[in-house]
XYZ file of C-alpha atoms in Angstrom:
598
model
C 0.000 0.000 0.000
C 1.618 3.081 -0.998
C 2.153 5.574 1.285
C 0.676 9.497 0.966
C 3.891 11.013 -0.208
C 4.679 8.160 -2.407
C 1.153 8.308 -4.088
C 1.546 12.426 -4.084
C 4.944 12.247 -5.886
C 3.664 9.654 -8.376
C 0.589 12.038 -9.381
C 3.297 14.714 -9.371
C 0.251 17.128 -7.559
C 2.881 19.768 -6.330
C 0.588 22.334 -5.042
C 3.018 24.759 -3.098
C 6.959 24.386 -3.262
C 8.722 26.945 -1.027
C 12.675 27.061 -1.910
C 15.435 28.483 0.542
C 12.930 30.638 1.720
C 14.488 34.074 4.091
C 13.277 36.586 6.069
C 15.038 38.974 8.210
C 13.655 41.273 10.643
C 16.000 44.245 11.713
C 16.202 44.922 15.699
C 18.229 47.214 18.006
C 19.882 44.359 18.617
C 20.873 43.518 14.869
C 19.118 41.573 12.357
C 17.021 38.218 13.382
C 16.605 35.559 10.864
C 13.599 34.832 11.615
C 13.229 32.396 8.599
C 16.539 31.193 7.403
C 16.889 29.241 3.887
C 13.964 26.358 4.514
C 12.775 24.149 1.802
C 9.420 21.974 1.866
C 6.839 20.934 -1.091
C 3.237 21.253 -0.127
C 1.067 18.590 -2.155
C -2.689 18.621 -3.528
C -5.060 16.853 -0.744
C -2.424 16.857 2.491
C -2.167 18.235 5.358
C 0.986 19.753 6.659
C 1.855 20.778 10.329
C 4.265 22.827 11.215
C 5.580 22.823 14.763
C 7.958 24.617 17.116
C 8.115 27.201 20.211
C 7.139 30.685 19.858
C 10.046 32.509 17.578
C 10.644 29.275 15.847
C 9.717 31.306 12.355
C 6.521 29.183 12.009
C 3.953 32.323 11.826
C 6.772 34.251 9.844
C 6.641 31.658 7.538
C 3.147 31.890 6.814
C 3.184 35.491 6.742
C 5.969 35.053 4.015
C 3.521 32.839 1.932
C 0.811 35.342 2.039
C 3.182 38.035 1.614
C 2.245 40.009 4.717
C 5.440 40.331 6.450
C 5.069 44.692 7.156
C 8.388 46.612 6.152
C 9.964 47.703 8.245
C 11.039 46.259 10.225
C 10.959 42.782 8.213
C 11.877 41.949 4.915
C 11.568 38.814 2.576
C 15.223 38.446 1.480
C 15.595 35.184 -0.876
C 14.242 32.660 -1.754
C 11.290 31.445 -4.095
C 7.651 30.446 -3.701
C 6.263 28.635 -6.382
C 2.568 28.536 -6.467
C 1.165 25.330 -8.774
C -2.587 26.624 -10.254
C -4.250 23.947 -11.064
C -4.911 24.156 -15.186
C -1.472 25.993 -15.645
C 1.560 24.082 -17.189
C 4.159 26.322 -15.423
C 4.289 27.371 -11.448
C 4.037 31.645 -9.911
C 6.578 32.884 -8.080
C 4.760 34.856 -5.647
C 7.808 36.814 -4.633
C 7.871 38.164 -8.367
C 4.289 39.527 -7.738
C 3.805 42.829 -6.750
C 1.319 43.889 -4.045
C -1.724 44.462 -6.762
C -1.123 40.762 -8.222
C -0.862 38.938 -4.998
C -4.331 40.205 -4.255
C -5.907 38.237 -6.765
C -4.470 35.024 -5.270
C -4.312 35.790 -1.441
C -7.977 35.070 0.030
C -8.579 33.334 -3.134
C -6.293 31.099 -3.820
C -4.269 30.989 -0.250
C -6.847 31.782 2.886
C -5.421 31.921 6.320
C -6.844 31.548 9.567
C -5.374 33.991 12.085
C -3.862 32.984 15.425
C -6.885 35.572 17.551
C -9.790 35.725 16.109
C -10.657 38.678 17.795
C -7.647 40.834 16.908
C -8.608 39.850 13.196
C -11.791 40.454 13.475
C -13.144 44.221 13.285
C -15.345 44.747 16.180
C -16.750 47.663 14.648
C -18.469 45.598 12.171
C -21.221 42.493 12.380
C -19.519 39.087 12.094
C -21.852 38.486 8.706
C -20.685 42.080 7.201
C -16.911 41.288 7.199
C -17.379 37.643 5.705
C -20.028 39.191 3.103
C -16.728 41.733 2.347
C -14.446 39.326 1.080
C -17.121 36.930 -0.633
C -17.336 40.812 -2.852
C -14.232 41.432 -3.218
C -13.033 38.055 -4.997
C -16.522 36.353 -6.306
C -18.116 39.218 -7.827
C -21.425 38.699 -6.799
C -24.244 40.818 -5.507
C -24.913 41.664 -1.417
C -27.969 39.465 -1.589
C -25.623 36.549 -3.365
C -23.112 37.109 -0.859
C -25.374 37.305 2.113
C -27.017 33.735 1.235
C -23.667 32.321 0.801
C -22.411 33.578 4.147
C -25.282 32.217 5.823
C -24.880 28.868 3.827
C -21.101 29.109 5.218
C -21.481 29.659 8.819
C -23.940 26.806 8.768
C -21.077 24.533 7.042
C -18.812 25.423 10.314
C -21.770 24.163 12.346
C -22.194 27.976 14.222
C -25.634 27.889 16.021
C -28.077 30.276 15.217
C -26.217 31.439 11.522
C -28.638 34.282 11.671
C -28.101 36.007 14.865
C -24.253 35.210 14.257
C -24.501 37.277 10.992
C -25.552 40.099 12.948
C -24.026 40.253 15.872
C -20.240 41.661 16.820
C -17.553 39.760 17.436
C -17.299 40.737 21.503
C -21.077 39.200 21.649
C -20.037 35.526 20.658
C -17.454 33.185 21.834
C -14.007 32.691 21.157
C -14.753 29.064 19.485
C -17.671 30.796 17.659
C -15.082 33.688 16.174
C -12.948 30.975 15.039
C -15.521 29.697 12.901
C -16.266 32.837 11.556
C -12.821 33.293 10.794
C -13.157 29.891 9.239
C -15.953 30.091 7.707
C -14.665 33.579 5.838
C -11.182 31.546 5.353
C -13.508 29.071 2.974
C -15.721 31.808 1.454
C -14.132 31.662 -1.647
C -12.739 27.644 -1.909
C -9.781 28.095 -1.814
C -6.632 25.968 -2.841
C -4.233 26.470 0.358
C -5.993 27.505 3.888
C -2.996 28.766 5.883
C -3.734 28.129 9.996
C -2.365 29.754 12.354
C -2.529 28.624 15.967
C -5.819 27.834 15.384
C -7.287 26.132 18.451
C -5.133 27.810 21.001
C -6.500 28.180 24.352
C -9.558 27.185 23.303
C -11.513 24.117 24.980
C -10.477 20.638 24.585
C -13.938 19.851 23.611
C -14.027 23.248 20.974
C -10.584 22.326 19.677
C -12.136 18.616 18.640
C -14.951 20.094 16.810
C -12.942 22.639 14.853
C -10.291 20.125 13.682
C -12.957 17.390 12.822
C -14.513 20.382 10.861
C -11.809 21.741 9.068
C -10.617 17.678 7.750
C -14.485 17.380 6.738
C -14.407 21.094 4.903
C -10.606 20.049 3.169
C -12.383 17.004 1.852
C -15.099 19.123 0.901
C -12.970 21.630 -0.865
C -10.435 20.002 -1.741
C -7.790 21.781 -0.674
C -4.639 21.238 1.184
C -3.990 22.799 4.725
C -0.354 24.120 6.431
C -1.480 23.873 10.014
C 0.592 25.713 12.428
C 0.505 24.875 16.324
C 2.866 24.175 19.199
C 1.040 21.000 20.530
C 2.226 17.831 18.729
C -0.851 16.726 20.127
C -2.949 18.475 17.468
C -1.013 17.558 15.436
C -0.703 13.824 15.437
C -4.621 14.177 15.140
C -4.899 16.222 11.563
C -1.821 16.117 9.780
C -0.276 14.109 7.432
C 3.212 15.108 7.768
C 5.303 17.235 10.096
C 8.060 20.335 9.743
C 9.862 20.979 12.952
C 10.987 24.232 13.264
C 13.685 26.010 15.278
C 15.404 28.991 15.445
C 14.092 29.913 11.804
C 15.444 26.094 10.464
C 13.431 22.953 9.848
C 15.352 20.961 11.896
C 13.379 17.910 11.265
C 10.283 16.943 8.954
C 8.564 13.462 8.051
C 5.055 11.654 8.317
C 3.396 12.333 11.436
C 4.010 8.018 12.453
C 7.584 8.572 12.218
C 8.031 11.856 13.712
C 5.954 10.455 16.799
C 7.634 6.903 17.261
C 11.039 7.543 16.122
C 12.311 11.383 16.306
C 15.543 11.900 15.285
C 16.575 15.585 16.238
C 17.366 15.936 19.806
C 14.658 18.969 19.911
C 11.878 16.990 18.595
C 12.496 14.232 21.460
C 12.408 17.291 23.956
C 9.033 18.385 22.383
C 7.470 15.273 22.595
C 8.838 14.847 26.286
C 7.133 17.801 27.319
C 3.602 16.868 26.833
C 1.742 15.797 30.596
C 1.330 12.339 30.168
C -2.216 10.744 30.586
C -1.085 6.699 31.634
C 0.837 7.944 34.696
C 2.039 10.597 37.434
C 5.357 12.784 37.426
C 6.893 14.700 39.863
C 7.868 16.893 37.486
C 8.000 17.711 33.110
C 11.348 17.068 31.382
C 12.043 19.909 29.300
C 13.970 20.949 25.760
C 16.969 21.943 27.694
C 17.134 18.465 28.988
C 17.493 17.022 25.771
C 20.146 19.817 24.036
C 22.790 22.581 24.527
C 23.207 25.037 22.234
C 26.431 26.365 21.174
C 26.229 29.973 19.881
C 29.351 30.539 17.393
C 29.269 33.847 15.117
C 25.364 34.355 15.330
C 25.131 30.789 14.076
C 23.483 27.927 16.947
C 24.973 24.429 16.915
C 22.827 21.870 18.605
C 24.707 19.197 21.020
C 22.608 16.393 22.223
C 22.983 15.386 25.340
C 23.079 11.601 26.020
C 20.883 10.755 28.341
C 20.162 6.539 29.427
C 16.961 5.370 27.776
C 13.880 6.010 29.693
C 16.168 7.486 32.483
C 14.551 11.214 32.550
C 11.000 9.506 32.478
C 11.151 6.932 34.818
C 13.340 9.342 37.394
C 10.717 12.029 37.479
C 7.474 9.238 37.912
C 5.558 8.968 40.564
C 3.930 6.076 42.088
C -0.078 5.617 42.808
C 1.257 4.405 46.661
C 3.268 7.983 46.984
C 0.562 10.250 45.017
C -2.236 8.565 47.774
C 0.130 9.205 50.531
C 0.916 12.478 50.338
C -3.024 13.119 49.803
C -4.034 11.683 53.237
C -1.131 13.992 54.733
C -2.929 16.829 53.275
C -6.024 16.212 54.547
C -5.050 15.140 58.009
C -4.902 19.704 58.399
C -7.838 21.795 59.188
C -8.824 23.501 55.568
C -7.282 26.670 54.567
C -10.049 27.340 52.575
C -13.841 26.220 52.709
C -16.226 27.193 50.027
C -20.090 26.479 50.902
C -23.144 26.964 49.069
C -21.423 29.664 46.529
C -23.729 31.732 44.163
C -22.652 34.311 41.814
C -25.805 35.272 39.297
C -25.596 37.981 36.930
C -28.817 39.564 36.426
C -30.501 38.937 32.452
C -33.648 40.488 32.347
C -34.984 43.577 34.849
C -38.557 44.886 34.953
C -39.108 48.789 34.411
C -38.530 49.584 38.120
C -34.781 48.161 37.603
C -35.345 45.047 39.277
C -33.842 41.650 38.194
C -36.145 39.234 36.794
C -34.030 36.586 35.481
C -30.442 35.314 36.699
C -27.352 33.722 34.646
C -26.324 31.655 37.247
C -22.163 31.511 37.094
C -21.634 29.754 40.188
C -24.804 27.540 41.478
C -24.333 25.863 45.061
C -20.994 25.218 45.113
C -19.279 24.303 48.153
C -15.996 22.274 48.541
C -12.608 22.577 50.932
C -8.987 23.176 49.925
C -5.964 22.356 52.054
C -2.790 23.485 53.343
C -0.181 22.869 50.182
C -2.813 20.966 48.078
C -3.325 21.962 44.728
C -7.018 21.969 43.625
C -7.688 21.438 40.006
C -10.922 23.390 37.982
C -11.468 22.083 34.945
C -14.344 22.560 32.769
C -15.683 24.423 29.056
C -15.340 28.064 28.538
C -18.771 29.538 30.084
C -18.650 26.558 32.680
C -17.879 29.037 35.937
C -14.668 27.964 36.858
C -13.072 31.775 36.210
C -15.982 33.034 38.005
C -15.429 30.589 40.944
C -11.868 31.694 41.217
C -12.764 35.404 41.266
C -15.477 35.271 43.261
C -13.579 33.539 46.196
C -11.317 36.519 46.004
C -13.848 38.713 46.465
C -13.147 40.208 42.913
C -16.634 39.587 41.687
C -19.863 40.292 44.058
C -21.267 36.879 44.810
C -24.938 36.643 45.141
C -24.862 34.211 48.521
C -22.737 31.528 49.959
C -19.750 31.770 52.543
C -15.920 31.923 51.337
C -13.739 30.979 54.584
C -10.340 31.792 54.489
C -7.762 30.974 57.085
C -10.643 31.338 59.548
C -11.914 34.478 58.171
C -15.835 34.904 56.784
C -13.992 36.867 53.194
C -18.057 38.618 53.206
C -18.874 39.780 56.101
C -15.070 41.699 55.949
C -14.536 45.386 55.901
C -12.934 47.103 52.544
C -9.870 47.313 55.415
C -9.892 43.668 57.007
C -10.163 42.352 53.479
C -6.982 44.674 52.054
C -4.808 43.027 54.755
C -5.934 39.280 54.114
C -5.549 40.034 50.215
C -2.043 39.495 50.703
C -2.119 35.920 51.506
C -4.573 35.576 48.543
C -3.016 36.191 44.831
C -3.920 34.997 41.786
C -2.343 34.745 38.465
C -4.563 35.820 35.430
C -4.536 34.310 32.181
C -3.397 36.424 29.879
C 0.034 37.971 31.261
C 0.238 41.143 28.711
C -3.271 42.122 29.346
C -2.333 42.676 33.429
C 1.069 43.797 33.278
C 1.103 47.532 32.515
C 3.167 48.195 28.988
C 4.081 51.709 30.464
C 5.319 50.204 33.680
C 8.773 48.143 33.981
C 8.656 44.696 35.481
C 10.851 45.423 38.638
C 8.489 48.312 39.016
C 5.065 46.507 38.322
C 6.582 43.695 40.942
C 7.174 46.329 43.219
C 4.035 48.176 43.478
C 1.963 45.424 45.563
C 5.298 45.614 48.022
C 4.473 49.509 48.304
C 0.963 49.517 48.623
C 1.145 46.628 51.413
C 4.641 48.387 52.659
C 6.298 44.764 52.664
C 9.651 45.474 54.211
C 11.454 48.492 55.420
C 12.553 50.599 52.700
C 12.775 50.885 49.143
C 16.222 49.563 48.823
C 15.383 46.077 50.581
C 12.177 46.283 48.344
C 14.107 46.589 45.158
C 16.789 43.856 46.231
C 13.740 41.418 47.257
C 12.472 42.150 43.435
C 15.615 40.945 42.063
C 15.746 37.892 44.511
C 12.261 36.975 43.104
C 13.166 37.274 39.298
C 16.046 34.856 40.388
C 13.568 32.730 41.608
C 11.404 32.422 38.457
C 14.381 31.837 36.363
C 14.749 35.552 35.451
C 17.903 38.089 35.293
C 17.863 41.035 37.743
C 19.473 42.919 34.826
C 15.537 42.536 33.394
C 14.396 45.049 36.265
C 13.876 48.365 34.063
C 12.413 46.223 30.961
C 8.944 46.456 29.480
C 6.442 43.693 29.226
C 6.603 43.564 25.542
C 10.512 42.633 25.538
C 9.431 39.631 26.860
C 8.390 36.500 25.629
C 4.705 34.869 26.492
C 6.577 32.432 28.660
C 8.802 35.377 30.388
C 5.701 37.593 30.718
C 4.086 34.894 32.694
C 6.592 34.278 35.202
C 6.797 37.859 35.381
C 3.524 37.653 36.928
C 4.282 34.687 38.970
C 7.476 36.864 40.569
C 4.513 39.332 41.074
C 1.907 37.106 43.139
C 4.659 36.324 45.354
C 6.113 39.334 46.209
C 3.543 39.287 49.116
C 4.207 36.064 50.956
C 1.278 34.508 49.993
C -0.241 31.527 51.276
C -2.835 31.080 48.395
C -2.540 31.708 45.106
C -5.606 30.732 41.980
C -4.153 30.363 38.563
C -6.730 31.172 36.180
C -5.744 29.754 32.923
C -2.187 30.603 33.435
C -0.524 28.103 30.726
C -3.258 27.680 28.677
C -1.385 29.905 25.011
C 1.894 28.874 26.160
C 4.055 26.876 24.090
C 4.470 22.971 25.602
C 8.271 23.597 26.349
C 7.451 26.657 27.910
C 4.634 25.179 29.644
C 6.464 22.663 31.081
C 8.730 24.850 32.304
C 5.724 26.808 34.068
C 4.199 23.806 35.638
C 7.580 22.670 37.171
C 8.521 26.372 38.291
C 4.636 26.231 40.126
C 5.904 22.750 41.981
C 9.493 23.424 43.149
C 7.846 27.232 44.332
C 4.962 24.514 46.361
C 7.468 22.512 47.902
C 9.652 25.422 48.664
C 7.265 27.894 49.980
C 4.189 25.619 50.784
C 1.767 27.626 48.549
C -1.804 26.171 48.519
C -3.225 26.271 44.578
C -6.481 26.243 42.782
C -5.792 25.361 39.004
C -8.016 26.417 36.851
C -7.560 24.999 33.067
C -9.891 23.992 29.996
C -6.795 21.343 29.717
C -7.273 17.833 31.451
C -3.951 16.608 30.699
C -2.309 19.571 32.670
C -4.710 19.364 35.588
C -4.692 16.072 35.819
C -0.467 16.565 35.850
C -0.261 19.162 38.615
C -3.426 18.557 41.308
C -3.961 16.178 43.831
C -7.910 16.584 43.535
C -9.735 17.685 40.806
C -13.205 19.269 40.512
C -14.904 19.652 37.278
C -17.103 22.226 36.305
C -20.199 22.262 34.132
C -23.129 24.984 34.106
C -22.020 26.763 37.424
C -22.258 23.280 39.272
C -19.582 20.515 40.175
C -20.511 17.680 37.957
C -17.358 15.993 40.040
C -14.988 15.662 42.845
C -12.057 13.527 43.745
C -8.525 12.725 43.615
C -7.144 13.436 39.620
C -6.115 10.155 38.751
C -9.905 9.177 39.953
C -11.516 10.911 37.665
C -8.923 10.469 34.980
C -9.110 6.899 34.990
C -12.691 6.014 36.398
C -15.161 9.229 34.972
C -18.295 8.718 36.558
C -20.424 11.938 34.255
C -21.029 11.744 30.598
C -19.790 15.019 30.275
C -16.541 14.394 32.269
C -16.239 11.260 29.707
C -16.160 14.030 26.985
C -14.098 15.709 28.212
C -11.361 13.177 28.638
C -12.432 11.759 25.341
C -11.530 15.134 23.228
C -8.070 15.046 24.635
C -5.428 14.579 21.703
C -4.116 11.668 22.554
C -1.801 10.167 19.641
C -1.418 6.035 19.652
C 0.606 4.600 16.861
């Protein structure tokens, strides 16, 4: 039985062919090549993945393809893209085209689907306006043609209700409903190549399964060929036929997804793979890229040295055994709670009669009561509109709750004054999700890690303030030289352990992560997780997890709680739930967890 390739090369159905592609991007810091002389043949019918950390050059590349790299400061250099139309003898170099000719073929010929929907979507226009745009601009039809067709199109992606979609903006739908609209505007004009991007980051598990089963039914459909670019090999293993492994603006390694997965050859692919939370058993802690290479930096050239580590050796070092995972949970419960949620309810009003009052609730939270303890860490897991960031914020006393008792350390957190409640906030801290949303951009790091110090006057003087910032950058694998930096000189992984450094520059004793890995790269996200269990052990901080991801809840928490409709469909230990669901809707969960087996 002949393989894809082999039956692709014998059809000769060369669709895209992208030769010693290059493009720089000029810094203060010199030029960055952010794509440096890769090769790779894209073929009618397939699906290619792309994969590699954040700066890899994978999003550069597409941007290349689509020629929409902005100069300055970045610049295609060399190379050649040859574009294959289907009833044309000879290939388009789409480098030779100037901006005016590439229109005809980008949206047309080439769609992408952007990394944020919501960034790429205007929110001064209706979802149904900015699809019916580019139907116009390419199909030349009519508004009524192009209305009908966008309404037949949202209904391919499966959106609910096409019609109130079509009207409404994008801030009044969901994230997994904006990616189908940027799908769904992606397909308006069947195209040969859809381009995307990071498209089912951070969104649910159960989301992320419905988009990818969609966009292999809508390839079929179309017949087109896909370059899907994502940092979970995960995704990966699930839609795509073969795999590019980028790094550092090189392919270091590329092959058919079987191979890649069962027998990697480049030292950075094995750490990739290694980073994933496993789902068959415990660790204590991830191994990470750095544990599989050393790079060698000679003339602004890297040089990769693997390091030899003894089969299975980093694995079985860091597992952990059922007998230790139960014994350390019966420790933790043998202390008197450090926190004790009962019968929590946060509604948000709906509907209000003409004298202002509330007729009709959206209940967030809905009788929710459960008990944390001293150095556990609690997972949340659940669907986006489930409750769990509403649980989390409401126990801080963020968001209003509607009744219910949050006890913290003893104290009733609502019936405390604005006062009581500004002292206790410092043993409560929490970690938000998106890490360049609350850091201030005007505000240096040392600076934004420093301001909770001030306001709570944590030590004497500014000096021991300033040296205790610098101690805490250490801490989260940081350089105190980064003090007078900005938050956007820093990566997504940096920015987030900027805000860890933050949430414990006031001693805390309790700390909810809301989402706090879930757009991070898997190296960097192992790297995360182990930095939030080495600062557990060391400090003995007490955690609620919150995460749309199973596989990295079920990694880092003793007990798990999932989360469906405001209530708790479940409680009990991770590997419980895991391994015996008792809810249907747990069992989906778990079930739309990419999960290669080869």
């Amino acid at each position: 039985m002949p393989t894809f390739m082999e039956q692709a090369k014998k059809n000769s159905s060369k669709l895209l062919e992208v030769i010693d592609l290059e493009t720089h991007f000029h810094t203060e810091e010199g030029v960055v090549k952010a794509v440096n002389k890769i090769n790779f043949t894209l073929y009618r019918g397939e699906t290619i993945g792309i994969v590699g950390e954040s700066g890899s050059g994978k999003s550069v590349t597409s941007l290349s393809i689509m020629q929409l790299i902005q100069s300055p400061p970045g610049k295609i250099v060399g190379g050649k893209i040859l574009y294959y139309p289907e009833n044309q003898a000879s290939p388009i170099d789409l480098l030779t085209l100037n901006d005016k000719s590439m229109q005809q073929y980008r949206g047309n010929e080439i769609a992408m689907i952007f990394q944020e929907p919501m960034t790429s979507l205007n929110p001064v226009f209706k979802c149904g306006s900015q699809v019916i745009e580019a139907i116009m601009l390419h199909q030349k039809v009519n508004k009524a043609e192009a209305k009908q067709r966008t309404l037949e199109l949202f209904e391919r992606v499966k959106l609910p209700d096409p019609e109130r979609i079509y009207n409404a903006y994008p801030h009044q739908i969901s994230g997994g409903q904006k990616q189908r609209v940027m799908i769904a505007m992606a397909l308006s004009c069947n195209p040969s190549i859809l381009i995307a991007d990071e498209p089912t980051t951070a969104l649910d598990v159960t989301v992320q399964k419905r988009i990818l089963e969609l966009m292999d039914e809508l390839k079929k459909k179309i017949q087109a060929a896909v370059i899907f670019i994502t940092h979970d090999l995960g995704v990966i293993a699930e839609i795509a036929d073969r795999v590019l492994v980028m790094f550092k603006g090189q392919i270091v390694e590329q092959g058919m997804v079987r191979e890649i997965f069962t027998t990697p050859q480049h030292p950075y692919t094995k750490g990739l793979l290694a980073c994933r939370p496993p789902l068959d058993y415990r660790m204590s802690k991830l191994p990470t890229v750095s544990d599989f290479m050393d790079i060698e930096y000679i003339d602004d050239h890297f040089k990769i040295k693997e390091k030899i580590i003894p089969k299975g050796s980093l694995i079985e070092n860091f597992k952990v055994t059922p007998e230790a995972t139960q014994q350390r949970l019966q420790q933790l419960q043998t202390q008197k709670p450090i926190l004790e949620v009962k019968n929590l309810n946060t509604w948000f009003p709906m509907k209000k009669n003409f004298f202002g009052k509330p007729t009709a609730y959206l209940k967030a939270v809905d009788d929710v009561s459960f008990k944390v303890y001293p150095g556990e860490t609690l997972g949340l897991v659940g669907e986006s509109g489930c409750g769990k960031t509403t649980l989390g914020r409401t126990i801080l006393r963020l968001i209003p709750a509607h009744s219910g008792e949050v006890i913290f350390n003893g104290h009733h957190l609502f019936e405390l004054s604005d006062k009581a409640l500004k002292n206790i906030r410092k043993e409560m801290q929490i970690i938000f999700q998106d890490p360049y949303a609350s850091l201030n951009p005007r505000m240096t790091i040392g600076n934004a890690i420093l301001e909770p110090m001030n306001v709570h006057r944590i030590l004497d003087n500014r000096k021991q303030r300033i040296e205790k910032v610098m101690e805490l950058l250490e801490i989260v694998n940081l350089e105190a030289k980064h003090f007078n930096r900005y938050p956007h000189e820093f990566s997504g992984g940096q920015r987030q352990r900027i805000c860890i450094a933050r949430a414990l520059a006031l001693n805390p004793k309790f700390i909810i992560c809301d989402e706090s890995v879930s757009a991070l790269d898997v190296s960097v996200q192992a790297q995360v997780l182990n930095l939030l269990i080495r600062l557990r052990e060391q400090f003995q901080f007490t955690y609620i997890f919150i995460s749309h991801d199973l596989s990295v809840v079920k990694f880092i928490s003793d007990r798990m709680i999932v989360m469906n409709k405001g209530k708790i469909e479940e409680i009990g230990t991770a590997d419980e739930i895991y391994n015996h669901p008792q809810k249907a809707y747990t069992q989906k969960l778990i079930s739309a967890i990419p999960n290669p087996t080869f």
